[in-house]
Short mmCIF file of C-alpha atoms and ligand atoms in Angstrom, two decimals:
data_model
loop_
_atom_site.label_atom_id
_atom_site.label_comp_id
_atom_site.label_asym_id
_atom_site.label_seq_id
_atom_site.Cartn_x
_atom_site.Cartn_y
_atom_site.Cartn_z
CA UNK A 11 50.08 -39.93 140.61
CA UNK A 12 48.64 -43.53 139.51
CA UNK A 13 48.96 -45.48 142.76
CA UNK A 14 48.77 -48.88 141.12
CA UNK A 15 49.99 -52.09 141.84
CA UNK A 16 50.45 -55.28 139.89
CA UNK A 17 50.72 -58.67 140.93
CA UNK A 18 51.23 -61.12 138.45
CA UNK A 19 50.95 -64.82 139.39
CA UNK A 20 53.12 -67.17 137.55
CA UNK A 21 54.23 -70.04 140.06
CA UNK A 22 52.03 -72.51 138.85
CA UNK A 23 53.89 -75.40 137.50
CA UNK A 24 52.34 -76.47 134.43
CA UNK A 25 52.91 -79.94 134.58
CA UNK A 26 50.37 -80.64 131.49
CA UNK A 27 53.04 -79.00 129.30
CA UNK A 28 55.73 -81.87 129.99
CA UNK A 29 58.34 -79.64 129.50
CA UNK A 30 61.43 -78.73 131.73
CA UNK A 31 60.43 -74.80 130.66
CA UNK A 32 58.76 -72.97 133.25
CA UNK A 33 55.08 -72.90 131.50
CA UNK A 34 55.03 -68.75 131.60
CA UNK A 35 58.11 -68.99 129.49
CA UNK A 36 56.59 -70.82 126.44
CA UNK A 37 55.92 -68.24 123.78
CA UNK A 38 52.75 -67.09 122.28
CA UNK A 39 53.38 -65.05 119.15
CA UNK A 40 56.69 -65.18 118.83
CA UNK A 41 56.94 -63.70 122.78
CA UNK A 42 57.01 -65.85 126.33
CA UNK A 43 53.08 -65.77 128.05
CA UNK A 44 54.41 -63.51 130.87
CA UNK A 45 56.07 -61.16 128.93
CA UNK A 46 52.71 -60.50 127.08
CA UNK A 47 51.19 -59.78 130.61
CA UNK A 48 54.39 -57.58 131.59
CA UNK A 49 54.03 -55.61 128.34
CA UNK A 50 50.56 -54.84 129.43
CA UNK A 51 51.21 -54.27 133.03
CA UNK A 52 53.77 -51.53 131.99
CA UNK A 53 51.18 -49.95 129.48
CA UNK A 54 49.09 -49.53 132.49
CA UNK A 55 51.77 -47.31 134.07
CA UNK A 56 51.68 -48.68 137.64
CA UNK A 57 53.97 -47.76 140.31
CA UNK A 58 55.09 -51.05 140.99
CA UNK A 59 54.52 -54.66 139.51
CA UNK A 60 55.59 -57.49 140.94
CA UNK A 61 55.74 -61.14 139.53
CA UNK A 62 55.11 -64.19 141.93
CA UNK A 63 57.41 -66.80 140.35
CA UNK A 64 58.10 -70.80 141.87
CA UNK A 65 58.95 -73.31 139.50
CA UNK A 66 62.36 -73.59 137.11
CA UNK A 67 64.65 -71.70 139.66
CA UNK A 68 65.98 -68.34 138.24
CA UNK A 69 64.41 -68.58 134.59
CA UNK A 70 61.75 -66.61 135.04
CA UNK A 71 63.34 -63.80 136.62
CA UNK A 72 66.12 -64.15 134.48
CA UNK A 73 63.86 -64.15 131.02
CA UNK A 74 62.11 -60.78 132.38
CA UNK A 75 65.06 -59.13 133.67
CA UNK A 76 64.52 -56.37 130.96
CA UNK A 77 61.01 -55.54 132.65
CA UNK A 78 60.80 -53.00 135.70
CA UNK A 79 58.95 -55.41 137.64
CA UNK A 80 60.07 -56.98 141.83
CA UNK A 81 60.24 -61.21 141.64
CA UNK A 82 59.02 -62.68 144.71
CA UNK A 83 59.32 -66.57 145.16
CA UNK A 84 56.54 -68.50 146.35
CA UNK A 85 58.07 -71.95 147.46
CA UNK A 86 55.69 -74.13 148.46
CA UNK A 87 52.71 -72.79 146.39
CA UNK A 88 49.41 -73.02 148.61
CA UNK A 89 47.10 -71.15 146.31
CA UNK A 90 46.20 -68.28 144.79
CA UNK A 91 45.42 -66.44 148.09
CA UNK A 92 48.84 -67.33 149.27
CA UNK A 93 50.90 -66.56 146.23
CA UNK A 94 49.61 -62.88 146.41
CA UNK A 95 50.64 -62.84 150.32
CA UNK A 96 54.18 -63.39 148.97
CA UNK A 97 53.86 -60.13 147.24
CA UNK A 98 52.19 -57.82 149.68
CA UNK A 99 55.32 -56.81 151.51
CA UNK A 100 56.51 -55.29 148.54
CA UNK A 101 53.53 -53.10 148.26
CA UNK A 102 52.54 -49.67 149.80
CA UNK A 103 48.98 -49.75 151.64
CA UNK A 104 47.65 -46.28 149.21
CA UNK A 105 46.50 -47.02 146.17
CA UNK A 106 44.72 -50.27 144.63
CA UNK A 107 46.49 -53.76 143.49
CA UNK A 108 45.85 -55.58 140.21
CA UNK A 109 46.26 -59.08 140.09
CA UNK A 110 46.76 -60.77 136.53
CA UNK A 111 47.82 -64.50 135.37
CA UNK A 112 51.19 -65.06 134.00
CA UNK A 113 49.42 -67.62 131.91
CA UNK A 114 46.58 -65.67 131.27
CA UNK A 115 48.53 -63.93 127.83
CA UNK A 116 45.94 -62.02 126.00
CA UNK A 117 44.38 -60.06 128.22
CA UNK A 118 43.86 -56.40 126.92
CA UNK A 119 44.52 -52.78 128.03
CA UNK A 120 41.33 -51.88 127.52
CA UNK A 121 39.80 -54.27 129.58
CA UNK A 122 42.05 -53.74 132.53
CA UNK A 123 41.44 -49.68 132.07
CA UNK A 124 37.62 -50.62 132.46
CA UNK A 125 38.31 -52.28 135.31
CA UNK A 126 40.15 -49.19 137.10
CA UNK A 127 37.20 -47.25 136.06
CA UNK A 128 34.60 -49.12 137.58
CA UNK A 129 34.53 -47.53 141.18
CA UNK A 130 36.11 -48.39 144.45
CA UNK A 131 35.84 -51.32 146.18
CA UNK A 132 36.81 -55.04 144.41
CA UNK A 133 36.70 -55.24 141.04
CA UNK A 134 36.38 -58.53 139.33
CA UNK A 135 36.87 -60.18 136.04
CA UNK A 136 34.48 -62.16 134.82
CA UNK A 137 32.94 -63.87 132.21
CA UNK A 138 29.43 -65.97 130.82
CA UNK A 139 30.68 -68.83 129.75
CA UNK A 140 28.53 -72.24 127.74
CA UNK A 141 30.81 -74.26 129.62
CA UNK A 142 32.14 -73.18 133.01
CA UNK A 143 33.67 -76.26 134.20
CA UNK A 144 36.47 -75.87 136.05
CA UNK A 145 36.20 -72.21 137.21
CA UNK A 146 34.93 -70.82 140.23
CA UNK A 147 31.75 -69.33 139.86
CA UNK A 148 30.18 -65.77 141.11
CA UNK A 149 27.35 -66.23 143.47
CA UNK A 150 25.23 -63.13 143.25
CA UNK A 151 21.67 -62.52 145.41
CA UNK A 152 18.03 -61.98 143.81
CA UNK A 153 19.20 -58.00 143.79
CA UNK A 154 22.20 -59.42 141.42
CA UNK A 155 24.79 -58.09 143.68
CA UNK A 156 28.21 -60.44 144.14
CA UNK A 157 27.91 -62.07 147.55
CA UNK A 158 30.93 -65.02 147.14
CA UNK A 159 33.17 -66.70 144.68
CA UNK A 160 32.92 -70.55 144.92
CA UNK A 161 35.20 -72.94 143.46
CA UNK A 162 34.00 -75.52 141.44
CA UNK A 163 35.60 -78.45 143.73
CA UNK A 164 33.26 -76.57 146.52
CA UNK A 165 29.81 -75.69 145.05
CA UNK A 166 26.80 -76.82 145.26
CA UNK A 167 24.77 -78.88 142.36
CA UNK A 168 22.82 -75.86 142.14
CA UNK A 169 26.24 -73.31 142.17
CA UNK A 170 27.51 -75.53 139.75
CA UNK A 171 24.93 -74.38 137.34
CA UNK A 172 25.73 -70.72 137.42
CA UNK A 173 27.21 -69.71 133.92
CA UNK A 174 29.27 -66.56 135.16
CA UNK A 175 32.75 -67.31 136.28
CA UNK A 176 35.71 -65.61 137.92
CA UNK A 177 38.72 -65.07 135.29
CA UNK A 178 40.76 -64.68 138.86
CA UNK A 179 41.55 -61.13 137.32
CA UNK A 180 40.53 -58.81 139.67
CA UNK A 181 41.61 -55.27 141.44
CA UNK A 182 41.15 -54.70 145.40
CA UNK A 183 42.09 -51.84 147.83
CA UNK A 184 45.61 -52.30 148.83
CA UNK A 185 45.15 -51.91 152.19
CA UNK A 186 41.62 -54.05 152.21
CA UNK A 187 43.51 -56.31 150.17
CA UNK A 188 46.27 -57.20 152.73
CA UNK A 189 43.67 -57.28 155.67
CA UNK A 190 41.50 -59.75 153.90
CA UNK A 191 44.51 -61.71 152.87
CA UNK A 192 45.63 -62.11 156.55
CA UNK A 193 42.37 -63.79 157.28
CA UNK A 194 42.54 -66.55 154.78
CA UNK A 195 41.87 -70.02 155.68
CA UNK A 196 42.93 -73.03 153.57
CA UNK A 197 39.80 -75.33 154.79
CA UNK A 198 38.23 -76.36 151.89
CA UNK A 199 38.07 -78.95 149.55
CA UNK A 200 41.74 -78.59 147.91
CA UNK A 201 43.22 -77.18 151.58
CA UNK A 202 44.44 -74.20 149.34
CA UNK A 203 44.29 -69.98 150.45
CA UNK A 204 41.90 -69.26 147.78
CA UNK A 205 42.26 -65.53 146.64
CA UNK A 206 38.63 -65.73 145.90
CA UNK A 207 37.71 -65.55 149.38
CA UNK A 208 37.99 -61.98 149.85
CA UNK A 209 34.90 -61.98 147.76
CA UNK A 210 32.65 -62.89 150.70
CA UNK A 211 35.12 -61.02 153.21
CA UNK A 212 34.80 -57.37 151.24
CA UNK A 213 30.57 -58.36 151.05
CA UNK A 214 30.54 -58.95 154.99
CA UNK A 215 32.16 -55.46 155.70
CA UNK A 216 29.80 -53.58 153.20
CA UNK A 217 32.32 -52.90 150.17
CA UNK A 218 31.23 -52.38 146.67
CA UNK A 219 32.16 -55.35 144.65
CA UNK A 220 32.02 -54.54 140.94
CA UNK A 221 32.05 -56.51 137.93
CA UNK A 222 33.36 -55.77 134.29
CA UNK A 223 33.42 -58.01 131.41
CA UNK A 224 36.37 -58.62 128.84
CA UNK A 225 35.70 -57.18 125.07
CA UNK A 226 36.70 -60.58 123.95
CA UNK A 227 36.05 -64.57 125.56
CA UNK A 228 39.95 -64.57 123.86
CA UNK A 229 41.43 -62.54 126.54
CA UNK A 230 40.66 -64.53 129.88
CA UNK A 231 41.90 -68.02 128.21
CA UNK A 232 44.51 -69.52 129.98
CA UNK A 233 47.24 -72.04 129.15
CA UNK A 234 48.17 -75.00 130.67
CA UNK A 235 48.59 -77.55 128.22
CA UNK A 236 50.40 -77.31 124.15
CA UNK A 237 47.02 -77.92 122.88
CA UNK A 238 45.78 -75.03 124.56
CA UNK A 239 48.79 -72.20 123.40
CA UNK A 240 48.35 -74.45 120.01
CA UNK A 241 44.86 -73.03 120.17
CA UNK A 242 45.36 -69.70 121.33
CA UNK A 243 48.26 -68.72 118.86
CA UNK A 244 45.77 -69.33 116.27
CA UNK A 245 43.30 -67.28 117.62
CA UNK A 246 45.84 -64.67 118.18
CA UNK A 247 46.84 -64.81 114.38
CA UNK A 248 43.15 -64.25 113.53
CA UNK A 249 42.75 -61.52 115.47
CA UNK A 250 45.58 -60.03 113.79
CA UNK A 251 44.84 -61.06 110.24
CA UNK A 252 41.38 -59.44 110.94
CA UNK A 253 43.12 -55.92 112.06
CA UNK A 254 45.18 -56.44 108.45
CA UNK A 255 42.47 -57.14 106.54
CA UNK A 256 40.51 -54.21 108.03
CA UNK A 257 43.06 -52.08 106.93
CA UNK A 258 43.15 -52.97 103.78
CA UNK A 259 45.61 -55.27 103.38
CA UNK A 260 45.21 -58.43 100.81
CA UNK A 261 46.07 -61.87 102.40
CA UNK A 262 45.85 -64.43 100.22
CA UNK A 263 44.58 -66.62 103.12
CA UNK A 264 43.95 -64.89 106.38
CA UNK A 265 44.66 -68.86 108.15
CA UNK A 266 48.01 -68.64 106.75
CA UNK A 267 50.07 -65.77 107.88
CA UNK A 268 51.95 -65.05 111.40
CA UNK A 269 52.85 -61.86 113.08
CA UNK A 270 55.21 -62.22 115.94
CA UNK A 271 55.64 -58.58 116.88
CA UNK A 272 54.40 -55.71 115.21
CA UNK A 273 53.28 -55.51 111.21
CA UNK A 274 52.95 -51.80 109.99
CA UNK A 275 51.47 -51.84 106.66
CA UNK A 276 51.00 -48.97 104.00
CA UNK A 277 48.17 -49.39 101.12
CA UNK A 278 47.81 -51.71 98.55
CA UNK A 279 49.51 -54.19 100.40
CA UNK A 280 49.65 -57.94 99.43
CA UNK A 281 50.72 -60.81 101.29
CA UNK A 282 50.53 -64.47 100.36
CA UNK A 283 50.00 -67.55 102.39
CA UNK A 284 52.69 -68.84 104.64
CA UNK A 285 54.25 -65.89 105.45
CA UNK A 286 56.03 -64.90 108.74
CA UNK A 287 57.22 -61.78 110.09
CA UNK A 288 58.65 -61.16 113.34
CA UNK A 289 59.85 -57.99 115.57
CA UNK A 290 58.96 -54.69 113.43
CA UNK A 291 58.18 -54.70 110.67
CA UNK A 292 56.88 -52.46 108.29
CA UNK A 293 55.96 -52.67 104.51
CA UNK A 294 55.31 -49.63 102.22
CA UNK A 295 52.47 -48.99 99.92
CA UNK A 296 52.18 -51.85 97.11
CA UNK A 297 54.79 -54.28 98.30
CA UNK A 298 54.03 -57.65 97.01
CA UNK A 299 55.64 -60.51 99.83
CA UNK A 300 55.77 -63.97 98.11
CA UNK A 301 54.77 -67.11 99.79
CA UNK A 302 56.64 -68.50 102.90
CA UNK A 303 59.08 -65.58 102.95
CA UNK A 304 60.19 -64.78 106.54
CA UNK A 305 60.92 -61.01 106.98
CA UNK A 306 62.34 -59.77 110.62
CA UNK A 307 62.92 -56.82 112.10
CA UNK A 308 63.13 -55.05 108.48
CA UNK A 309 61.65 -51.97 106.52
CA UNK A 310 60.49 -52.31 102.81
CA UNK A 311 59.83 -49.42 100.84
CA UNK A 312 57.07 -49.12 98.66
CA UNK A 313 56.45 -50.86 95.22
CA UNK A 314 58.78 -53.46 96.60
CA UNK A 315 58.14 -56.83 95.17
CA UNK A 316 59.51 -60.20 97.48
CA UNK A 317 59.16 -63.20 95.38
CA UNK A 318 58.54 -66.56 97.00
CA UNK A 319 60.99 -68.26 99.72
CA UNK A 320 62.79 -65.45 100.56
CA UNK A 321 64.52 -64.35 103.90
CA UNK A 322 64.69 -60.81 105.10
CA UNK A 323 66.61 -60.31 108.50
CA UNK A 324 67.11 -56.81 109.94
CA UNK A 325 67.40 -55.26 107.15
CA UNK A 326 66.25 -51.78 104.74
CA UNK A 327 64.71 -52.46 101.72
CA UNK A 328 64.39 -49.68 99.41
CA UNK A 329 61.35 -48.54 96.92
CA UNK A 330 60.82 -50.27 93.37
CA UNK A 331 63.36 -53.56 94.58
CA UNK A 332 62.68 -57.10 93.59
CA UNK A 333 63.71 -60.01 96.15
CA UNK A 334 63.88 -63.23 95.34
CA UNK A 335 62.59 -66.11 95.02
CA UNK A 336 64.83 -67.64 97.25
CA UNK A 337 66.72 -64.37 98.16
CA UNK A 338 68.52 -63.98 101.60
CA UNK A 339 68.96 -60.35 103.48
CA UNK A 340 70.97 -61.01 106.49
CA UNK A 341 71.79 -58.76 109.11
CA UNK A 342 73.00 -55.22 108.02
CA UNK A 343 71.72 -55.31 104.29
CA UNK A 344 70.79 -51.80 102.94
CA UNK A 345 69.17 -52.00 99.61
CA UNK A 346 68.78 -49.00 97.92
CA UNK A 347 65.88 -48.04 95.35
CA UNK A 348 65.67 -50.39 92.29
CA UNK A 349 67.79 -53.22 93.30
CA UNK A 350 67.36 -56.05 92.03
CA UNK A 351 68.34 -59.18 94.45
CA UNK A 352 67.65 -62.85 92.94
CA UNK A 353 66.96 -66.27 93.65
CA UNK A 354 69.97 -67.91 95.83
CA UNK A 355 71.67 -64.56 96.58
CA UNK A 356 72.77 -64.18 100.18
CA UNK A 357 73.59 -60.42 101.15
CA UNK A 358 75.26 -59.71 104.57
CA UNK A 359 76.31 -56.43 106.46
CA UNK A 360 76.32 -54.17 102.78
CA UNK A 361 75.01 -51.28 101.45
CA UNK A 362 74.11 -51.43 97.55
CA UNK A 363 73.21 -48.59 95.89
CA UNK A 364 70.51 -47.90 93.14
CA UNK A 365 69.74 -50.01 89.96
CA UNK A 366 72.44 -52.32 90.94
CA UNK A 367 71.48 -56.15 90.04
CA UNK A 368 72.82 -59.35 91.79
CA UNK A 369 70.20 -61.98 90.16
CA UNK A 370 71.94 -65.33 90.69
CA UNK A 371 73.78 -67.41 92.84
CA UNK A 372 75.92 -64.97 94.64
CA UNK A 373 77.52 -64.06 98.11
CA UNK A 374 77.75 -60.44 98.86
CA UNK A 375 79.03 -59.78 102.37
CA UNK A 376 80.60 -56.53 104.39
CA UNK A 377 80.21 -54.82 100.97
CA UNK A 378 79.67 -51.38 99.76
CA UNK A 379 78.23 -51.43 96.12
CA UNK A 380 77.80 -48.69 93.97
CA UNK A 381 75.07 -47.56 91.52
CA UNK A 382 73.94 -49.54 88.17
CA UNK A 383 76.25 -52.31 88.90
CA UNK A 384 75.76 -56.02 87.32
CA UNK A 385 76.89 -58.93 89.50
CA UNK A 386 77.20 -61.92 87.21
CA UNK A 387 76.45 -65.06 88.70
CA UNK A 388 78.23 -66.89 90.99
CA UNK A 389 80.29 -64.08 92.08
CA UNK A 390 81.64 -64.00 95.57
CA UNK A 391 83.10 -61.20 98.03
CA UNK A 392 85.76 -63.37 100.03
CA UNK A 393 85.33 -61.17 103.21
CA UNK A 394 86.76 -63.87 105.68
CA UNK A 395 90.68 -64.70 105.86
CA UNK A 396 90.09 -66.92 108.49
CA UNK A 397 90.64 -64.43 111.17
CA UNK A 398 89.24 -61.16 109.96
CA UNK A 399 86.66 -59.80 108.00
CA UNK A 400 87.36 -57.04 105.42
CA UNK A 401 85.19 -54.72 102.95
CA UNK A 402 84.84 -54.93 99.49
CA UNK A 403 84.14 -51.59 97.68
CA UNK A 404 82.80 -51.87 94.40
CA UNK A 405 81.94 -48.35 92.31
CA UNK A 406 79.22 -47.08 90.37
CA UNK A 407 78.42 -48.61 87.00
CA UNK A 408 80.92 -51.74 87.70
CA UNK A 409 80.16 -54.72 85.22
CA UNK A 410 81.35 -57.95 87.51
CA UNK A 411 81.39 -60.84 85.13
CA UNK A 412 79.95 -64.42 86.37
CA UNK A 413 81.78 -66.72 88.67
CA UNK A 414 84.23 -64.06 90.35
CA UNK A 415 85.59 -63.95 93.41
CA UNK A 416 86.71 -61.08 95.06
CA UNK A 417 89.35 -61.59 97.77
CA UNK A 418 88.84 -58.56 100.12
CA UNK A 419 89.72 -55.72 101.45
CA UNK A 420 89.48 -54.94 97.79
CA UNK A 421 88.28 -52.02 95.77
CA UNK A 422 86.83 -51.82 92.41
CA UNK A 423 86.67 -48.83 90.31
CA UNK A 424 83.95 -46.69 88.75
CA UNK A 425 83.14 -48.01 85.63
CA UNK A 426 85.47 -50.83 85.44
CA UNK A 427 84.77 -54.45 84.31
CA UNK A 428 85.99 -57.64 85.40
CA UNK A 429 86.01 -60.86 83.31
CA UNK A 430 84.02 -63.48 84.18
CA UNK A 431 85.79 -66.19 86.80
CA UNK A 432 88.33 -64.22 87.42
CA UNK A 433 89.81 -63.87 91.04
CA UNK A 434 90.26 -60.31 91.89
CA UNK A 435 93.04 -59.80 94.77
CA UNK A 436 94.60 -56.64 94.06
CA UNK A 437 92.44 -53.10 93.30
CA UNK A 438 91.34 -52.91 89.83
CA UNK A 439 91.24 -49.56 88.28
CA UNK A 440 87.91 -47.59 87.36
CA UNK A 441 86.95 -48.04 83.33
CA UNK A 442 89.38 -50.36 82.35
CA UNK A 443 88.67 -54.57 81.94
CA UNK A 444 90.22 -56.11 84.45
CA UNK A 445 90.72 -60.19 84.41
CA UNK A 446 92.72 -63.21 86.23
CA UNK A 447 92.32 -65.92 84.30
CA UNK A 448 94.75 -68.07 81.96
CA UNK A 449 94.39 -68.51 78.51
CA UNK A 450 92.49 -71.01 76.86
CA UNK A 451 94.01 -74.10 74.98
CA UNK A 452 92.94 -77.07 73.88
CA UNK A 453 95.03 -79.80 74.32
CA UNK A 454 96.44 -82.19 71.38
CA UNK A 455 95.81 -85.91 71.57
CA UNK A 456 94.09 -85.55 74.69
CA UNK A 457 92.32 -88.76 75.20
CA UNK A 458 89.72 -89.48 78.20
CA UNK A 459 90.71 -92.18 81.09
CA UNK A 460 88.95 -95.31 79.87
CA UNK A 461 87.45 -97.48 82.46
CA UNK A 462 89.86 -100.37 83.60
CA UNK A 463 88.61 -103.93 83.08
CA UNK A 464 88.47 -106.26 86.10
CA UNK A 465 91.22 -108.84 85.98
CA UNK A 466 93.04 -106.87 83.65
CA UNK A 467 96.50 -104.68 84.86
C1 UD1 B 27 41.32 -69.79 140.06
C2 UD1 B 27 40.47 -69.09 140.76
C3 UD1 B 27 38.90 -69.40 139.87
C4 UD1 B 27 39.05 -69.37 138.24
C5 UD1 B 27 40.36 -69.71 137.59
C6 UD1 B 27 40.65 -69.17 136.49
C7 UD1 B 27 41.10 -69.05 143.01
C8 UD1 B 27 41.18 -69.79 144.18
N1 UD1 B 27 40.47 -69.93 142.07
O1 UD1 B 27 41.55 -71.38 139.79
O2 UD1 B 27 37.97 -68.88 140.70
O3 UD1 B 27 37.93 -69.28 137.54
O4 UD1 B 27 41.78 -69.72 138.56
O5 UD1 B 27 41.45 -69.72 135.59
O6 UD1 B 27 41.75 -68.10 142.93
N2 UD1 B 27 48.90 -69.83 140.97
C9 UD1 B 27 50.49 -69.51 142.08
N3 UD1 B 27 50.70 -69.63 143.13
C10 UD1 B 27 49.66 -71.13 143.86
C11 UD1 B 27 48.54 -71.43 143.19
C12 UD1 B 27 47.87 -70.85 141.62
O7 UD1 B 27 50.98 -68.44 141.36
O8 UD1 B 27 50.07 -71.27 144.57
C13 UD1 B 27 49.22 -69.29 139.72
C14 UD1 B 27 48.69 -70.35 138.25
O9 UD1 B 27 50.18 -70.34 137.89
C15 UD1 B 27 47.45 -69.34 137.69
C16 UD1 B 27 46.84 -68.78 139.06
O10 UD1 B 27 47.19 -68.73 140.09
O11 UD1 B 27 48.60 -68.59 137.04
C17 UD1 B 27 45.98 -69.57 138.64
O12 UD1 B 27 46.06 -70.77 139.10
P1 UD1 B 27 44.98 -72.10 138.70
O13 UD1 B 27 45.63 -73.38 140.07
O14 UD1 B 27 45.33 -72.11 137.69
O15 UD1 B 27 44.05 -71.58 139.33
P2 UD1 B 27 42.36 -72.44 139.60
O16 UD1 B 27 42.56 -73.58 140.85
O17 UD1 B 27 42.22 -72.89 138.06
CA1 CA B 28 43.95 -72.76 135.86
#
């Protein structure tokens, strides 16, 4: 049994964000900072997760209600030690408690796992920085044993020269942590209850203090401003781009791709500049994604080409399709293999079978389209009568002439042909030519109206 508790500190005001929204709800790579931390926490399979929140009323617990976490409010905020104290009544004494920060989103599971392996006692996550300004310093004796953490504002000039700093993330035996927190005092430069003071208490009691360092410095970067958020977003995207490149994906420019979720790629995938991937996206082998396309919660099968400026949302695209440029696939679109969806074509909640084409300027909504159908330019399925949505069913081998309106509910039989410019309100039988347009006439003697000259009547 894993007797691990995780306390996530998220009560800080985030003054420098200049926002009404609590700091930890600002998004990085498409999800709130706190959600990154919670996802990492959940992966450690703890028995209890406790989020300490403060600003923004119930916004934080509400936004995170899908997580198996408890939320405790810290009001007022009297320091990191005081914050952890608020969580203690919810935690059982056996096992260990890990403290994470809600505004340090990129902490990695492997680093936290390493802390769990570091041994009994107190485990601190530390890092050596060229510029340690602002951080608590790790004070060690000549043997290299940790003695204490000294906050910058309380540090002597020599202590300020120390480059090993406290990241804030730590792991402590829960019973001891409770005992130490109860003894904290706020007679320091900031008048706060410092969580970091527990280190000297552990040392005094002869309890081992271990340190672990993260594999990457970005794991411990905290967010206090929009500038830091933007910088960490770029770091996160660079890491993702490197992962894709290492996996064999061709990126036209690794600095111009944004992945806000999980992107899974097969072999020989090529992605041009400016593409955004959101949620869960799977690209098969030999998929090409054209510039400035946005793909969200979708799967694209082998060999499909997506031309620039296409938008694909909650859709399934089959193999060897051609999509775009400027195509829009809305939720519930299911394209079989070899389908062509061209420029300014919108498809919604529709299934289109193999080899069918809608190459220009069309709307296909709530439709079932057979195989080898040609949908002419400007075809519209009129799926909405002002109150309800209705389905359009088109059989196999159908030819729909350009600028046709199919007023749903309506069915076009297999092999039917619809004449261009028709408004089809009744089912069209299979095999035949159906059209609904008045006969073309040329009006004899007709003249264009002339422009009136002013003053004349
Ligand atoms: C803290 C550490 C410092 C470390 C630094 C790393 C202490 C006393 N100092 O400093 O050693 O180098 O983090 O960034 O712990 N928070 C609350 N309630 C509070 C105060 C803070 O929830 O009353 C939360 C904040 O939202 C934030 C985290 O705790 O997520 C750290 O708070 P912050 O004020 O940034 O800590 P520092 O004083 O910078
Ligand atoms: Ca800080």
